[in-house]
PDB file of C-alpha atoms and ligand atoms in Angstrom:
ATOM      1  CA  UNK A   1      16.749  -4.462  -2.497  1.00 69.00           C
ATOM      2  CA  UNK A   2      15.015  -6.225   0.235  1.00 88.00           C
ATOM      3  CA  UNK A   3      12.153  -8.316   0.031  1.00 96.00           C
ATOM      4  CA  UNK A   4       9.611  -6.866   2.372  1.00 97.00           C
ATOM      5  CA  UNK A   5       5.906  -7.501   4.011  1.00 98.00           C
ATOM      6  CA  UNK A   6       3.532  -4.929   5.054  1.00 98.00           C
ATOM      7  CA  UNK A   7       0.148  -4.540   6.155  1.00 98.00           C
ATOM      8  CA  UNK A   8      -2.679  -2.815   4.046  1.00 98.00           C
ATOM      9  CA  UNK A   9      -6.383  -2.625   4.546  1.00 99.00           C
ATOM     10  CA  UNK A  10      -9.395  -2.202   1.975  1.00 99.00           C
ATOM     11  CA  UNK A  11     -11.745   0.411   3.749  1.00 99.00           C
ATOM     12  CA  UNK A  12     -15.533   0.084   4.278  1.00 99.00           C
ATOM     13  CA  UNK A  13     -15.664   3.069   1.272  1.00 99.00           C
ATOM     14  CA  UNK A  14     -14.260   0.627  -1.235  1.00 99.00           C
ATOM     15  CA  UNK A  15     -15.732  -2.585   0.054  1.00 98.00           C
ATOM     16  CA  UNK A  16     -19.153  -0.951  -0.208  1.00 98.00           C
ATOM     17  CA  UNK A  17     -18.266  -0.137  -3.599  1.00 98.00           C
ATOM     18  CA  UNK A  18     -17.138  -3.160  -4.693  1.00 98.00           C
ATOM     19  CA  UNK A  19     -13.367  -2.432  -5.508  1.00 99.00           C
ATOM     20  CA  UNK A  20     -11.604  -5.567  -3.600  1.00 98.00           C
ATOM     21  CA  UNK A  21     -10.209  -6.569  -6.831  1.00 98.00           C
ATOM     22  CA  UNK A  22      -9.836  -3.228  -8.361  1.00 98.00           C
ATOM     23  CA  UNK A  23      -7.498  -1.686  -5.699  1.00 98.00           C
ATOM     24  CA  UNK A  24      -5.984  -5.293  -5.479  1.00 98.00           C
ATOM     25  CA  UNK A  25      -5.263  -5.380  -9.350  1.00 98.00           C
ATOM     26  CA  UNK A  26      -3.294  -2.552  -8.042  1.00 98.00           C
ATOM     27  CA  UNK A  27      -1.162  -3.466  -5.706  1.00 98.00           C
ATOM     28  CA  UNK A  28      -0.287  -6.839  -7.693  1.00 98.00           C
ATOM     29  CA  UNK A  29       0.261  -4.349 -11.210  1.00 98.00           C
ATOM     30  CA  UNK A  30       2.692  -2.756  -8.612  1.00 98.00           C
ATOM     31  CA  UNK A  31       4.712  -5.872  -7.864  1.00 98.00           C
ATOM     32  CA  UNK A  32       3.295  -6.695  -4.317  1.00 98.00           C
ATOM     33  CA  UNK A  33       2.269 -10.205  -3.521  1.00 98.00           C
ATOM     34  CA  UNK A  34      -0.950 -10.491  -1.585  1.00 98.00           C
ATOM     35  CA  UNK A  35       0.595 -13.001   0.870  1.00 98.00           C
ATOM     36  CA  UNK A  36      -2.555 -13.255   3.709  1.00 98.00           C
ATOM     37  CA  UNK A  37      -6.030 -11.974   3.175  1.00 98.00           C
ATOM     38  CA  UNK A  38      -9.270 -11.799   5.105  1.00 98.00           C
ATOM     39  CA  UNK A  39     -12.359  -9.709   5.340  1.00 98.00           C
ATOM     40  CA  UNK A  40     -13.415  -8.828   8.498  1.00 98.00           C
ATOM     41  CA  UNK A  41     -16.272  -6.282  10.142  1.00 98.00           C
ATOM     42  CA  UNK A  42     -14.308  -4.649  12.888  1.00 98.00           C
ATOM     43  CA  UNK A  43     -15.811  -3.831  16.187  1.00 98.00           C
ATOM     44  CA  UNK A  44     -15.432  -0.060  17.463  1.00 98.00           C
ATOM     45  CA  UNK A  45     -13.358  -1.471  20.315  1.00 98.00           C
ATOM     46  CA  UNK A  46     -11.105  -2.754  17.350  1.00 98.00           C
ATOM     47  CA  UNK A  47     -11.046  -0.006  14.829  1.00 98.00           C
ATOM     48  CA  UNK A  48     -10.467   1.940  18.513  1.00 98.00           C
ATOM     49  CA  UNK A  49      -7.453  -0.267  19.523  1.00 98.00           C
ATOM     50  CA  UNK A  50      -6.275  -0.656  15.971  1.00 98.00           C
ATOM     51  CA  UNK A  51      -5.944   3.393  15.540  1.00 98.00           C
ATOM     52  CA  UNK A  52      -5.121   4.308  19.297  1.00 98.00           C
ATOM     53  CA  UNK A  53      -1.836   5.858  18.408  1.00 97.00           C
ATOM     54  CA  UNK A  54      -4.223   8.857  17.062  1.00 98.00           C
ATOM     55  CA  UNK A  55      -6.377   8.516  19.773  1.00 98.00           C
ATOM     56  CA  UNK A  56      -5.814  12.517  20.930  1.00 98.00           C
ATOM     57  CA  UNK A  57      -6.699  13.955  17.052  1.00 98.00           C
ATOM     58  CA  UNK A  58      -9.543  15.382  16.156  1.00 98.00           C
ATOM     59  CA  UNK A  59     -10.682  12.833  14.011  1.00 98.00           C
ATOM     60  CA  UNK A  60     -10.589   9.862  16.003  1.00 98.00           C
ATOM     61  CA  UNK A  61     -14.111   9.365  16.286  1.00 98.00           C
ATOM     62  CA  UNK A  62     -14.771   9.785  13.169  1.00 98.00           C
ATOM     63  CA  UNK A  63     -12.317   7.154  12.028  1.00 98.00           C
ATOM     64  CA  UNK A  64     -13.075   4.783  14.152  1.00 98.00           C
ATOM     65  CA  UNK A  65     -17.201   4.931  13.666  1.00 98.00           C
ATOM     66  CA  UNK A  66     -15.846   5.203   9.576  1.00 98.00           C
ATOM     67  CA  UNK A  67     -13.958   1.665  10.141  1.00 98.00           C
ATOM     68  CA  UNK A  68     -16.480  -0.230  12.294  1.00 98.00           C
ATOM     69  CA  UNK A  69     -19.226   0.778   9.487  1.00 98.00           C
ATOM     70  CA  UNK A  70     -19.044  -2.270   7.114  1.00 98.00           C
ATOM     71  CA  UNK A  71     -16.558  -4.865   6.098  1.00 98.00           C
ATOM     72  CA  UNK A  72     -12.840  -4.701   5.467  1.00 99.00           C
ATOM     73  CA  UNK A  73     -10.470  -6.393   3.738  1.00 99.00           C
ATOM     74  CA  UNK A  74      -7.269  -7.418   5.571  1.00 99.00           C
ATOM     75  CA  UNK A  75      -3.896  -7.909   3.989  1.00 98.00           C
ATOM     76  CA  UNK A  76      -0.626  -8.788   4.032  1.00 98.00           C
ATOM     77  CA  UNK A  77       1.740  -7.986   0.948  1.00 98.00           C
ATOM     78  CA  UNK A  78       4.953  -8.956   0.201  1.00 98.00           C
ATOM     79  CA  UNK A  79       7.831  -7.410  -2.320  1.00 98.00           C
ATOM     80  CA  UNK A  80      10.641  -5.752  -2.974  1.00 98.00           C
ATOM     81  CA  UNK A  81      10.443  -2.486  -0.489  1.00 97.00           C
ATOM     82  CA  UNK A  82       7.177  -3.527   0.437  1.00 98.00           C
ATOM     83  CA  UNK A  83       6.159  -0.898   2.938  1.00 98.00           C
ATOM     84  CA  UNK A  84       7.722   2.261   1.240  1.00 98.00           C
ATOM     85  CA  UNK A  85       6.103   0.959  -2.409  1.00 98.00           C
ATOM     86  CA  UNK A  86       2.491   0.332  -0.834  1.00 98.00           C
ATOM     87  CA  UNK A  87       2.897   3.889   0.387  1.00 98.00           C
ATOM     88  CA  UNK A  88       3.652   4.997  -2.796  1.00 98.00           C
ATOM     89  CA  UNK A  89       0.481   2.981  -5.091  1.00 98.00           C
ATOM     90  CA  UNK A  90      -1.820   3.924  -2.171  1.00 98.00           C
ATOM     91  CA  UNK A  91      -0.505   7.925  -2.643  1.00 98.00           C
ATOM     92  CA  UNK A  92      -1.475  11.080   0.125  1.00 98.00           C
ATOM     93  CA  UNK A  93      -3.904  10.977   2.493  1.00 98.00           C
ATOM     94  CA  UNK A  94      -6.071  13.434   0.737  1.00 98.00           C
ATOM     95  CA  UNK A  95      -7.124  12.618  -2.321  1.00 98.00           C
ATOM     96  CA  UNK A  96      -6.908  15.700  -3.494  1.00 98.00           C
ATOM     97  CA  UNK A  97      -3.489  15.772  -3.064  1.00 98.00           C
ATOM     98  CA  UNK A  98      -2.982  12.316  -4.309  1.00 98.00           C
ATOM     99  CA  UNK A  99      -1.163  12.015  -7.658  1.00 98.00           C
ATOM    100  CA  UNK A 100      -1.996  10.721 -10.577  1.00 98.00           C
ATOM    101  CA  UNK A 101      -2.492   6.686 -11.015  1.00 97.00           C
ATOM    102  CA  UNK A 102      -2.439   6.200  -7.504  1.00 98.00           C
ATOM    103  CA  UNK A 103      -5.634   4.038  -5.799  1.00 98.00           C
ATOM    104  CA  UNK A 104      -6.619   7.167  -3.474  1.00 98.00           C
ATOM    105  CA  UNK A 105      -6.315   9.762  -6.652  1.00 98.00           C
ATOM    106  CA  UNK A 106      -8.447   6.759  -8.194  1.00 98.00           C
ATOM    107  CA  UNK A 107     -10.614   5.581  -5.696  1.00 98.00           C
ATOM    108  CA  UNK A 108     -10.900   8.001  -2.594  1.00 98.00           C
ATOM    109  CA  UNK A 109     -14.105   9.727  -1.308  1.00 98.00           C
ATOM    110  CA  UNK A 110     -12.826  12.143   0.893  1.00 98.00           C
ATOM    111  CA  UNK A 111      -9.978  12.640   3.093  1.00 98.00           C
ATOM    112  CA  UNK A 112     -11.325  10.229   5.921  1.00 98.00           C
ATOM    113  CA  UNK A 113     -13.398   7.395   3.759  1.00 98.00           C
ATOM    114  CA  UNK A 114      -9.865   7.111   1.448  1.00 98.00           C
ATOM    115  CA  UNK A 115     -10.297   3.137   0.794  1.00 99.00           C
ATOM    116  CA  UNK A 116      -7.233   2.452   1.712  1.00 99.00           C
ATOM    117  CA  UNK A 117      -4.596   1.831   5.028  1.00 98.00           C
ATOM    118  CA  UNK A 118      -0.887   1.151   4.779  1.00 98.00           C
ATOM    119  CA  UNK A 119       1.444   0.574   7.530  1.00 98.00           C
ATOM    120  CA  UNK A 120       3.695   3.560   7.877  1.00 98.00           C
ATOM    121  CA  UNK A 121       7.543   2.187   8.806  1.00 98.00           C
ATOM    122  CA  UNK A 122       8.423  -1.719   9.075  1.00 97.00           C
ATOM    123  CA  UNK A 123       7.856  -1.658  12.564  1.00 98.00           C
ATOM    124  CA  UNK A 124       4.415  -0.646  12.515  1.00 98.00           C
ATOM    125  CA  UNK A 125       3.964  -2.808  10.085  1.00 98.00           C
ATOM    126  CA  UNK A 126       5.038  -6.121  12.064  1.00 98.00           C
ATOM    127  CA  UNK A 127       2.349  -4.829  14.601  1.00 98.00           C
ATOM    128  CA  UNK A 128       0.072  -4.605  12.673  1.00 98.00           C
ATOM    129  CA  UNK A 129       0.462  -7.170  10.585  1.00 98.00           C
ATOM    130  CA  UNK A 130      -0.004  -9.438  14.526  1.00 98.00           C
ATOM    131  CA  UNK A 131      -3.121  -7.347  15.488  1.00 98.00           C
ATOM    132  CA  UNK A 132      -4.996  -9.096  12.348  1.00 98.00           C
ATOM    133  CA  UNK A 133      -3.485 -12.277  11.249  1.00 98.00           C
ATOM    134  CA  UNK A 134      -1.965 -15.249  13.265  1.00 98.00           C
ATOM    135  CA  UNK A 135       1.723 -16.530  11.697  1.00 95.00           C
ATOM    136  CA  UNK A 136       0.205 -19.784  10.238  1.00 97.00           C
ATOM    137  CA  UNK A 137      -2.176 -17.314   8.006  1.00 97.00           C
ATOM    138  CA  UNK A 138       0.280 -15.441   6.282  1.00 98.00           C
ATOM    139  CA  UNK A 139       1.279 -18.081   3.290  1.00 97.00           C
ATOM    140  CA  UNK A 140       4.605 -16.599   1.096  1.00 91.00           C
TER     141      UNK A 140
HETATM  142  P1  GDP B 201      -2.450   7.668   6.252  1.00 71.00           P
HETATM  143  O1  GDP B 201      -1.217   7.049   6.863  1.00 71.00           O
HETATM  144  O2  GDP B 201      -2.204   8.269   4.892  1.00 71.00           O
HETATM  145  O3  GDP B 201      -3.631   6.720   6.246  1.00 71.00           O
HETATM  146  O4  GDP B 201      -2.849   8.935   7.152  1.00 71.00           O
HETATM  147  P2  GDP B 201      -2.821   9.229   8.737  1.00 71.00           P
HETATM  148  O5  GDP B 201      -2.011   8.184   9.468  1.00 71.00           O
HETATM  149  O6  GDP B 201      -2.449  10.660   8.918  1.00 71.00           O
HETATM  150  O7  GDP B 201      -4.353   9.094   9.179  1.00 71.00           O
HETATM  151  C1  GDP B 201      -4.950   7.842   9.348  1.00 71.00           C
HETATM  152  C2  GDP B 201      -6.330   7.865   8.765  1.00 71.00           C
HETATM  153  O8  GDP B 201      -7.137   8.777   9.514  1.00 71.00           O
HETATM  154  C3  GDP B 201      -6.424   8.365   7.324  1.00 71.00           C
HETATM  155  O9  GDP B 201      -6.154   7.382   6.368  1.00 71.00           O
HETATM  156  C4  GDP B 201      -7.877   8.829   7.246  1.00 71.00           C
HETATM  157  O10 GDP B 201      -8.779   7.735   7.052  1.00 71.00           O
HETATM  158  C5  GDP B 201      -8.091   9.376   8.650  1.00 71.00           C
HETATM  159  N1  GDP B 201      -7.907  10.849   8.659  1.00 71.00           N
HETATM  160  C6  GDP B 201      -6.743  11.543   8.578  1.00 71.00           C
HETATM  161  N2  GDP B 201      -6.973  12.875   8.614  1.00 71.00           N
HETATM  162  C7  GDP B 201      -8.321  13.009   8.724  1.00 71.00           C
HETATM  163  C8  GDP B 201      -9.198  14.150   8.810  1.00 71.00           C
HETATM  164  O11 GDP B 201      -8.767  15.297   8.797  1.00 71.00           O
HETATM  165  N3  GDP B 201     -10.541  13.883   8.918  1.00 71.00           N
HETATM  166  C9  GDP B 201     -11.031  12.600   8.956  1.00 71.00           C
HETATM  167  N4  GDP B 201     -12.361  12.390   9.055  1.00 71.00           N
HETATM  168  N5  GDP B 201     -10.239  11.512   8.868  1.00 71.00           N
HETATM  169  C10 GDP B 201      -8.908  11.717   8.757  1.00 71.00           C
END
């Protein structure tokens, strides 16, 4: 299996709540490295560029005000499968939906303040992984 990276944010739900290390504890439990790290308070120009590819749904406002409201945590994570397994611990959107074990089952508010963000394909992931973090901060 390939060794992977992906990108993953901590939402301002769960940084408010002080879960950092909780929802951390669960991504390393799940045999992802945390490989680049920062917390940042995003502008709404950010949280706007950052999300534009749902810039036509409903929601966007929403989301975007959501993001720009406190601090979050910025990762990078490295392991086997990387993006599809970060998926997977970080489980559906809706937390209602989410199964069992998983940090939005666990964690989650609602479907929009669901504490965390992982990137969606390996591509996206690269992007994203550049719109946060230079190369010389991501450390394997
Ligand atoms: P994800 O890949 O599981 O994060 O889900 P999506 O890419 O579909 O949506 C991106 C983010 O937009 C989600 O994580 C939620 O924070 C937010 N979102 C999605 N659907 C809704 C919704 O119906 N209402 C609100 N307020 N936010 C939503």
């Amino acid at each position: 299996m390939a060794i992977e990276r992906t990108f993953s944010m901590i939402k301002p739900d769960a940084t408010k709540r002080n879960l950092t290390g909780a929802i951390t504890a669960k991504l390393e439990e799940a045999g992802l490295s945390v490989v680049a790290s920062k917390r940042v308070w995003m502008s709404l120009r950010q949280a706007e560029a950052f999300y534009a590819v749902h810039k036509e749904r409903p929601f966007f406002g929403e989301l975007t005000e959501f993001m720009a409201s406190g601090p979050t945590v910025v990762q990078v994570l490295e392991g086997e499968n990387a993006v599809a397994k970060n998926r997977e611990v970080m489980g559906a959107t809706n937390p209602a939906d989410a199964a069992e074990g998983t940090i939005r089952k666990e964690f989650a508010l609602s479907i929009g303040e669901n504490s965390v963000h992982g990137s969606d394909a390996a591509e996206t992931a690269a992007e994203e992984m550049a719109f946060w973090f230079a190369g010389n901060e991501i450390v394997g």
